[in-house]
Short mmCIF file of N, CA and C in Angstrom, two decimals:
data_model
loop_
_atom_site.label_atom_id
_atom_site.label_comp_id
_atom_site.label_asym_id
_atom_site.label_seq_id
_atom_site.Cartn_x
_atom_site.Cartn_y
_atom_site.Cartn_z
N MET C 1 126.43 95.87 124.28
CA MET C 1 127.71 95.20 124.03
C MET C 1 127.19 94.25 125.35
N ASN C 2 127.08 93.25 124.81
CA ASN C 2 126.67 92.25 126.36
C ASN C 2 127.90 91.78 127.10
N ARG C 3 127.86 92.45 128.41
CA ARG C 3 128.35 92.00 129.75
C ARG C 3 128.00 91.20 130.29
N VAL C 4 128.70 89.96 130.70
CA VAL C 4 128.15 88.48 131.00
C VAL C 4 129.10 87.96 132.41
N MET C 5 128.66 88.75 133.43
CA MET C 5 129.34 88.06 134.67
C MET C 5 129.38 86.38 134.86
N VAL C 6 130.29 85.69 135.45
CA VAL C 6 130.65 84.85 135.74
C VAL C 6 131.13 84.62 136.89
N GLY C 7 130.63 83.90 137.81
CA GLY C 7 131.01 84.05 138.84
C GLY C 7 131.80 82.85 139.51
N MET C 8 132.20 82.42 140.66
CA MET C 8 133.03 81.54 140.91
C MET C 8 132.26 80.26 140.98
N ALA C 9 132.93 79.44 140.75
CA ALA C 9 132.05 78.22 139.90
C ALA C 9 131.06 77.85 139.08
N ASP C 10 131.29 78.94 138.22
CA ASP C 10 129.87 79.41 137.09
C ASP C 10 130.80 79.92 136.17
N MET C 11 129.47 79.40 134.88
CA MET C 11 129.89 79.13 133.41
C MET C 11 129.11 79.84 132.29
N ASN C 12 129.94 80.36 131.87
CA ASN C 12 128.59 81.42 130.79
C ASN C 12 129.12 80.96 129.24
N ILE C 13 128.25 81.07 128.26
CA ILE C 13 128.95 81.73 126.89
C ILE C 13 128.03 83.36 126.52
N THR C 14 129.00 83.75 125.90
CA THR C 14 128.38 85.00 124.66
C THR C 14 128.56 85.18 123.04
N LYS C 15 127.59 85.55 122.99
CA LYS C 15 128.50 85.62 121.37
C LYS C 15 128.75 87.54 120.74
N ASP C 16 128.93 87.60 120.02
CA ASP C 16 129.51 89.23 119.53
C ASP C 16 128.08 89.78 119.29
N PRO C 17 128.41 91.14 119.73
CA PRO C 17 129.30 91.48 120.83
C PRO C 17 129.01 91.29 122.11
N GLY C 18 130.31 90.91 122.74
CA GLY C 18 129.85 90.59 124.10
C GLY C 18 131.44 90.46 124.90
N VAL C 19 131.20 90.55 126.30
CA VAL C 19 132.35 90.32 126.83
C VAL C 19 131.61 88.77 128.14
N LEU C 20 132.67 88.48 128.38
CA LEU C 20 132.92 87.42 129.50
C LEU C 20 133.85 87.89 130.57
N ILE C 21 133.04 88.27 131.91
CA ILE C 21 134.04 88.54 133.02
C ILE C 21 134.07 87.74 134.24
N THR C 22 134.99 87.39 134.77
CA THR C 22 135.53 86.67 136.35
C THR C 22 135.79 87.71 136.64
N LEU C 23 135.70 87.67 138.44
CA LEU C 23 136.27 88.54 138.89
C LEU C 23 137.24 87.84 139.67
N GLY C 24 138.43 88.51 140.51
CA GLY C 24 138.94 87.30 142.11
C GLY C 24 139.82 85.86 141.74
N LEU C 25 139.76 85.56 140.66
CA LEU C 25 140.65 84.08 140.20
C LEU C 25 141.74 84.83 141.11
N GLY C 26 141.59 83.69 141.95
CA GLY C 26 143.17 82.82 142.96
C GLY C 26 143.64 81.84 142.63
N SER C 27 143.51 80.20 143.35
CA SER C 27 143.84 79.33 142.68
C SER C 27 143.02 78.67 141.98
N CYS C 28 141.75 79.16 141.63
CA CYS C 28 140.71 78.79 140.78
C CYS C 28 141.54 79.22 139.21
N VAL C 29 140.61 78.03 138.02
CA VAL C 29 141.32 78.66 136.78
C VAL C 29 140.24 79.40 136.24
N GLY C 30 140.59 80.05 135.14
CA GLY C 30 139.51 80.52 134.44
C GLY C 30 139.98 80.15 132.94
N ILE C 31 138.96 79.34 132.74
CA ILE C 31 139.17 78.74 131.33
C ILE C 31 138.47 79.64 130.34
N CYS C 32 139.32 80.13 129.10
CA CYS C 32 138.11 80.82 127.79
C CYS C 32 138.79 80.00 126.55
N LEU C 33 137.30 79.78 126.43
CA LEU C 33 137.10 79.18 124.78
C LEU C 33 136.38 80.47 124.10
N TYR C 34 136.98 79.99 122.55
CA TYR C 34 136.78 81.07 121.81
C TYR C 34 136.74 80.09 120.13
N ASP C 35 135.66 80.49 119.41
CA ASP C 35 135.62 80.52 118.09
C ASP C 35 135.81 81.69 117.38
N PRO C 36 136.86 82.00 117.07
CA PRO C 36 137.32 83.15 116.03
C PRO C 36 136.24 83.26 114.56
N THR C 37 135.47 82.18 114.48
CA THR C 37 134.91 82.68 112.97
C THR C 37 133.33 82.69 113.51
N SER C 38 132.96 82.02 114.58
CA SER C 38 131.71 82.68 114.81
C SER C 38 131.26 83.42 115.98
N LYS C 39 132.58 84.05 116.66
CA LYS C 39 132.53 84.90 117.58
C LYS C 39 132.14 84.01 118.66
N VAL C 40 131.74 82.77 118.94
CA VAL C 40 131.14 82.53 120.24
C VAL C 40 132.08 81.93 120.95
N ALA C 41 132.00 82.40 122.24
CA ALA C 41 132.94 82.93 123.32
C ALA C 41 132.47 82.33 124.80
N GLY C 42 133.17 81.37 125.52
CA GLY C 42 132.86 80.57 126.80
C GLY C 42 133.33 81.10 128.12
N MET C 43 133.21 80.70 128.80
CA MET C 43 134.39 81.14 130.20
C MET C 43 133.82 80.71 131.79
N ALA C 44 135.21 79.20 131.97
CA ALA C 44 133.92 78.76 133.02
C ALA C 44 135.61 79.60 134.25
N HIS C 45 134.97 79.71 135.49
CA HIS C 45 135.18 79.72 136.38
C HIS C 45 135.82 78.62 137.87
N CYS C 46 136.86 77.48 137.51
CA CYS C 46 136.66 76.60 138.35
C CYS C 46 137.34 76.36 139.34
N MET C 47 136.66 76.09 140.83
CA MET C 47 137.77 75.99 141.70
C MET C 47 138.47 74.91 142.14
N LEU C 48 138.09 73.48 141.41
CA LEU C 48 138.72 72.44 141.73
C LEU C 48 139.18 71.45 140.39
N PRO C 49 140.23 70.44 140.13
CA PRO C 49 140.36 69.98 139.40
C PRO C 49 139.44 68.98 138.78
N ASP C 50 138.93 68.19 139.74
CA ASP C 50 138.59 66.72 139.35
C ASP C 50 136.78 66.51 140.34
N SER C 51 136.03 66.09 139.45
CA SER C 51 134.81 65.86 139.94
C SER C 51 134.44 64.56 140.49
N THR C 52 135.28 63.55 139.87
CA THR C 52 135.78 62.19 140.80
C THR C 52 135.67 62.16 141.95
N GLN C 53 136.73 63.71 142.46
CA GLN C 53 137.27 63.58 143.82
C GLN C 53 136.40 63.58 145.08
N ILE C 54 135.18 64.31 144.54
CA ILE C 54 134.31 65.04 145.11
C ILE C 54 132.89 64.32 145.57
N MET C 55 132.29 63.87 146.58
CA MET C 55 131.16 63.43 146.26
C MET C 55 129.98 64.62 145.80
N ASN C 56 129.84 65.81 146.41
CA ASN C 56 128.92 66.58 146.16
C ASN C 56 129.26 67.53 144.67
N ASN C 57 129.23 66.62 143.56
CA ASN C 57 129.83 67.00 142.01
C ASN C 57 128.88 67.76 141.41
N ASP C 58 127.37 68.30 141.62
CA ASP C 58 126.24 68.22 140.51
C ASP C 58 126.75 69.50 140.00
N ASN C 59 127.56 70.63 140.51
CA ASN C 59 127.75 71.78 139.95
C ASN C 59 128.88 71.30 138.68
N LEU C 60 128.55 71.46 137.50
CA LEU C 60 129.16 71.15 136.23
C LEU C 60 130.19 72.24 136.23
N ALA C 61 130.07 73.43 136.98
CA ALA C 61 131.02 74.28 136.58
C ALA C 61 131.88 74.54 137.45
N LYS C 62 131.68 74.00 138.66
CA LYS C 62 132.97 73.88 140.03
C LYS C 62 134.46 73.21 139.57
N PHE C 63 134.31 71.72 138.49
CA PHE C 63 135.28 71.39 138.50
C PHE C 63 136.06 71.09 136.56
N VAL C 64 136.95 71.34 136.63
CA VAL C 64 138.00 71.61 135.14
C VAL C 64 137.06 70.46 134.52
N ASP C 65 137.29 69.31 134.54
CA ASP C 65 136.81 68.41 133.99
C ASP C 65 135.54 68.24 133.34
N THR C 66 134.72 68.62 134.18
CA THR C 66 132.75 68.83 134.05
C THR C 66 132.68 70.30 133.05
N ALA C 67 133.71 71.48 133.35
CA ALA C 67 132.92 72.58 133.00
C ALA C 67 133.88 72.65 131.64
N ILE C 68 134.52 72.06 131.04
CA ILE C 68 135.46 72.60 129.79
C ILE C 68 133.97 71.65 128.74
N ILE C 69 133.71 70.50 128.99
CA ILE C 69 133.18 69.01 128.28
C ILE C 69 131.53 70.42 128.29
N ARG C 70 131.16 70.69 129.31
CA ARG C 70 129.60 71.53 128.99
C ARG C 70 130.02 73.08 128.34
N LEU C 71 130.96 73.31 128.65
CA LEU C 71 131.55 75.02 127.59
C LEU C 71 131.35 74.75 126.24
N ILE C 72 131.96 73.54 125.97
CA ILE C 72 132.05 73.35 124.45
C ILE C 72 130.69 72.49 124.21
N ASN C 73 129.93 71.97 124.68
CA ASN C 73 128.90 71.39 124.32
C ASN C 73 127.98 72.90 124.16
N ASP C 74 127.69 73.68 125.35
CA ASP C 74 126.74 74.89 125.13
C ASP C 74 127.47 75.80 123.78
N MET C 75 128.86 75.97 123.46
CA MET C 75 129.36 76.73 122.41
C MET C 75 128.68 75.97 121.30
N GLY C 76 128.76 74.98 120.83
CA GLY C 76 127.94 73.97 119.80
C GLY C 76 126.94 74.75 119.44
N ARG C 77 126.22 74.76 120.29
CA ARG C 77 124.87 75.05 120.40
C ARG C 77 124.50 75.95 120.38
N ALA C 78 125.49 77.11 120.64
CA ALA C 78 124.99 78.47 119.88
C ALA C 78 126.01 79.01 118.86
N GLY C 79 126.33 78.16 117.87
CA GLY C 79 126.93 78.12 116.74
C GLY C 79 128.37 77.89 116.67
N ALA C 80 129.23 77.37 117.43
CA ALA C 80 130.37 77.52 117.37
C ALA C 80 130.90 76.45 116.71
N ASN C 81 131.84 76.35 116.11
CA ASN C 81 132.21 74.49 115.54
C ASN C 81 133.22 74.21 116.25
N LYS C 82 132.88 73.38 116.60
CA LYS C 82 133.63 72.47 117.90
C LYS C 82 135.33 72.41 117.43
N ARG C 83 135.70 72.17 115.97
CA ARG C 83 137.25 72.40 115.52
C ARG C 83 138.13 73.38 115.41
N ALA C 84 136.84 74.78 115.35
CA ALA C 84 137.49 75.89 115.53
C ALA C 84 137.82 76.34 116.79
N ILE C 85 137.61 75.95 118.02
CA ILE C 85 137.59 76.27 119.77
C ILE C 85 139.11 76.90 119.61
N VAL C 86 139.36 77.97 120.31
CA VAL C 86 140.78 77.45 120.96
C VAL C 86 140.47 77.96 122.28
N ALA C 87 141.68 77.84 123.28
CA ALA C 87 141.62 78.07 124.69
C ALA C 87 142.40 79.07 124.99
N LYS C 88 142.28 79.79 126.23
CA LYS C 88 143.35 80.72 127.01
C LYS C 88 142.95 80.67 128.38
N LEU C 89 144.05 80.70 129.36
CA LEU C 89 143.98 80.17 130.72
C LEU C 89 144.28 81.47 131.29
N ALA C 90 143.71 81.47 132.46
CA ALA C 90 144.30 82.55 133.62
C ALA C 90 143.83 82.51 134.97
N GLY C 91 145.05 82.23 135.68
CA GLY C 91 144.89 81.92 137.41
C GLY C 91 145.33 80.78 137.20
N GLY C 92 144.89 80.36 138.76
CA GLY C 92 145.45 78.99 139.00
C GLY C 92 147.12 79.13 139.54
N ALA C 93 146.62 80.44 140.92
CA ALA C 93 147.87 80.94 141.71
C ALA C 93 148.34 80.19 142.78
N GLN C 94 149.00 79.98 143.81
CA GLN C 94 149.55 79.73 145.03
C GLN C 94 149.00 80.61 145.80
N MET C 95 148.20 81.18 145.96
CA MET C 95 147.80 82.69 146.77
C MET C 95 148.47 82.05 148.26
N PHE C 96 148.78 80.97 148.56
CA PHE C 96 149.53 81.35 150.56
C PHE C 96 150.93 80.22 150.20
N ALA C 97 151.53 80.38 151.50
CA ALA C 97 152.89 79.50 151.05
C ALA C 97 152.48 78.74 152.14
N PHE C 98 152.90 78.06 151.56
CA PHE C 98 152.87 76.39 152.77
C PHE C 98 154.73 75.59 152.74
N ASN C 99 154.24 75.27 154.01
CA ASN C 99 155.25 74.44 154.21
C ASN C 99 155.49 72.57 153.92
N SER C 100 154.11 72.83 153.22
CA SER C 100 154.12 71.46 152.77
C SER C 100 154.35 70.74 151.26
N THR C 101 154.71 69.89 151.35
CA THR C 101 154.80 69.17 149.89
C THR C 101 153.16 68.55 149.26
N ASN C 102 152.45 68.49 150.69
CA ASN C 102 151.16 68.40 150.24
C ASN C 102 150.35 68.37 148.66
N ASP C 103 149.99 67.64 148.19
CA ASP C 103 149.41 67.76 146.84
C ASP C 103 148.31 68.09 147.11
N SER C 104 147.60 67.91 147.95
CA SER C 104 146.30 69.03 148.47
C SER C 104 146.12 70.20 148.47
N MET C 105 147.23 71.28 148.77
CA MET C 105 147.55 72.32 149.00
C MET C 105 148.07 72.83 148.40
N ARG C 106 148.41 72.29 146.76
CA ARG C 106 148.75 73.02 145.42
C ARG C 106 147.67 72.95 144.50
N ILE C 107 146.37 73.23 145.20
CA ILE C 107 144.76 73.54 144.11
C ILE C 107 144.89 74.38 142.87
N GLY C 108 146.11 75.38 142.94
CA GLY C 108 146.28 76.39 141.50
C GLY C 108 146.91 75.38 140.65
N ASP C 109 147.88 75.02 141.00
CA ASP C 109 148.55 73.91 140.01
C ASP C 109 148.01 72.86 139.48
N ARG C 110 147.19 72.11 140.09
CA ARG C 110 146.17 71.10 139.95
C ARG C 110 145.34 71.64 138.94
N ASN C 111 144.99 72.85 138.94
CA ASN C 111 143.90 73.37 138.18
C ASN C 111 144.23 73.38 137.08
N VAL C 112 145.26 74.24 136.66
CA VAL C 112 145.88 74.53 135.89
C VAL C 112 146.18 73.42 134.93
N ASP C 113 147.14 72.33 135.66
CA ASP C 113 147.37 70.82 134.95
C ASP C 113 146.14 70.01 134.60
N ALA C 114 145.30 69.97 135.04
CA ALA C 114 143.89 69.29 134.86
C ALA C 114 143.61 70.45 133.62
N SER C 115 143.65 71.51 133.71
CA SER C 115 143.01 71.82 132.27
C SER C 115 143.65 71.96 131.35
N ILE C 116 145.25 72.05 130.94
CA ILE C 116 145.98 71.69 129.97
C ILE C 116 145.78 69.97 129.30
N LYS C 117 145.64 69.26 130.30
CA LYS C 117 145.39 67.77 130.17
C LYS C 117 144.07 67.57 129.39
N ILE C 118 143.15 68.02 129.74
CA ILE C 118 141.98 68.04 129.18
C ILE C 118 141.66 68.61 127.74
N LEU C 119 142.18 69.94 128.01
CA LEU C 119 142.21 70.87 126.30
C LEU C 119 143.25 70.13 125.34
N LYS C 120 144.00 69.07 125.61
CA LYS C 120 145.27 68.68 125.16
C LYS C 120 144.15 67.28 124.80
N GLU C 121 143.59 66.19 125.31
CA GLU C 121 142.85 65.12 124.97
C GLU C 121 141.75 65.39 124.21
N LEU C 122 141.25 66.69 124.26
CA LEU C 122 140.05 67.29 123.08
C LEU C 122 140.25 67.96 122.10
N ASN C 123 142.26 67.87 121.72
CA ASN C 123 142.35 68.68 120.53
C ASN C 123 142.24 70.07 120.76
N ILE C 124 142.06 70.75 121.57
CA ILE C 124 141.39 72.55 121.53
C ILE C 124 143.03 72.94 121.77
N PRO C 125 143.45 73.81 121.00
CA PRO C 125 144.68 74.32 121.29
C PRO C 125 144.59 75.45 122.37
N ILE C 126 145.98 75.32 123.32
CA ILE C 126 146.14 76.59 123.94
C ILE C 126 146.74 77.44 123.43
N LYS C 127 145.93 79.15 123.39
CA LYS C 127 147.24 79.89 122.60
C LYS C 127 147.90 80.97 123.27
N SER C 128 147.21 81.35 124.42
CA SER C 128 148.45 81.61 125.83
C SER C 128 147.52 81.30 127.01
N MET C 129 148.52 81.68 128.05
CA MET C 129 148.62 81.49 129.33
C MET C 129 149.05 82.55 130.57
N ASP C 130 148.27 83.14 131.56
CA ASP C 130 148.33 83.72 132.17
C ASP C 130 148.61 83.10 133.36
N VAL C 131 149.15 82.25 133.92
CA VAL C 131 149.14 81.38 135.66
C VAL C 131 149.80 81.17 136.17
N ARG C 132 149.76 80.22 137.46
CA ARG C 132 150.31 79.94 138.43
C ARG C 132 150.82 81.40 139.04
N GLU C 133 151.72 81.53 139.41
CA GLU C 133 152.09 82.92 140.28
C GLU C 133 151.67 82.48 141.71
N ASN C 134 151.39 84.24 142.49
CA ASN C 134 151.07 83.98 143.50
C ASN C 134 150.56 85.45 143.90
N TYR C 135 149.17 85.82 142.94
CA TYR C 135 148.77 86.72 142.79
C TYR C 135 147.70 86.93 141.89
N GLY C 136 146.03 87.70 142.61
CA GLY C 136 144.96 87.19 141.69
C GLY C 136 144.89 87.91 140.67
N ARG C 137 143.68 87.75 139.88
CA ARG C 137 143.56 88.32 138.43
C ARG C 137 141.73 88.70 138.52
N THR C 138 141.61 89.06 137.50
CA THR C 138 140.41 89.34 137.07
C THR C 138 140.29 89.79 135.66
N ILE C 139 139.76 88.91 134.62
CA ILE C 139 139.50 88.52 133.36
C ILE C 139 138.40 88.96 132.66
N GLU C 140 138.22 89.41 131.27
CA GLU C 140 137.52 89.83 130.39
C GLU C 140 138.21 89.09 129.31
N LEU C 141 137.22 88.12 128.39
CA LEU C 141 137.33 87.93 127.05
C LEU C 141 136.32 88.72 125.94
N HIS C 142 136.79 89.30 125.29
CA HIS C 142 135.88 89.90 124.39
C HIS C 142 136.09 89.17 123.00
N THR C 143 134.58 88.84 122.63
CA THR C 143 134.22 88.10 121.60
C THR C 143 134.35 89.29 120.06
N SER C 144 134.45 90.02 120.22
CA SER C 144 134.89 90.61 118.75
C SER C 144 136.44 90.03 118.59
N THR C 145 137.21 90.07 119.53
CA THR C 145 138.68 89.84 118.80
C THR C 145 139.28 88.66 119.96
N GLY C 146 138.48 88.07 120.62
CA GLY C 146 138.91 87.20 121.26
C GLY C 146 140.29 87.39 122.10
N ILE C 147 140.69 88.77 122.87
CA ILE C 147 141.39 88.99 123.56
C ILE C 147 140.73 89.04 125.02
N LEU C 148 141.87 88.07 125.75
CA LEU C 148 141.84 88.00 127.11
C LEU C 148 142.09 89.24 127.81
N ASN C 149 141.76 90.17 128.63
CA ASN C 149 142.15 91.21 129.33
C ASN C 149 142.33 90.87 130.76
N ILE C 150 143.57 90.94 131.36
CA ILE C 150 143.94 90.33 132.65
C ILE C 150 144.34 91.44 133.57
N LYS C 151 143.58 91.81 134.81
CA LYS C 151 143.94 93.00 135.42
C LYS C 151 144.43 92.28 136.92
N THR C 152 145.58 92.93 137.19
CA THR C 152 145.86 92.72 138.69
C THR C 152 146.81 93.80 139.42
N ILE C 153 145.95 93.16 140.88
CA ILE C 153 146.38 94.60 141.76
C ILE C 153 148.09 94.76 141.88
N GLY C 154 148.49 95.87 141.59
CA GLY C 154 149.70 95.82 141.58
C GLY C 154 150.68 95.35 140.64
N LYS C 155 150.12 95.00 139.42
CA LYS C 155 150.67 94.42 138.01
C LYS C 155 150.40 94.60 137.02
N GLY C 156 149.04 95.60 137.18
CA GLY C 156 148.72 96.53 135.89
C GLY C 156 148.04 95.05 135.05
N THR C 157 147.80 95.89 133.94
CA THR C 157 146.55 95.52 133.11
C THR C 157 147.50 94.64 131.96
N LYS C 158 147.29 93.91 131.36
CA LYS C 158 147.60 92.95 130.17
C LYS C 158 146.71 92.27 129.45
N GLU C 159 147.43 92.26 127.98
CA GLU C 159 146.03 91.31 127.21
C GLU C 159 146.83 89.95 126.79
N ILE C 160 146.48 89.11 127.01
CA ILE C 160 146.78 88.03 125.75
C ILE C 160 145.82 87.35 124.82
#
């Protein structure tokens, strides 16, 4: 089985048999795309919601808006049918308590909101989510089944 690590501000795709893995999602969001017919999967570990708000935006994987488009295109080149792709989201936590209502401190929420908005605009259904809250996650997306394993310290493991 091909085990592919996806780092922070990184993305990758793989075909069956394979597993995409990213460690330590806090306020970052893990965007997992999967075509159940071709069994091509993609994962992005995004740090920020919007590339247009940042001057240094060359790294497409760093931003929700650019990472989703790139993943879809990469998956298509690997044999995925764009109309068959479904999504699962994890992460987007509020890791620290702030006494401010300042939107810039709500990075996790903004990452999740941006992911939902862009996937909806692209007509990609979100099958399940494990997002927000106040704890980190490590995720593994399995190409044979499309199952996303989510591991959390103190909360155990679950599948979505």
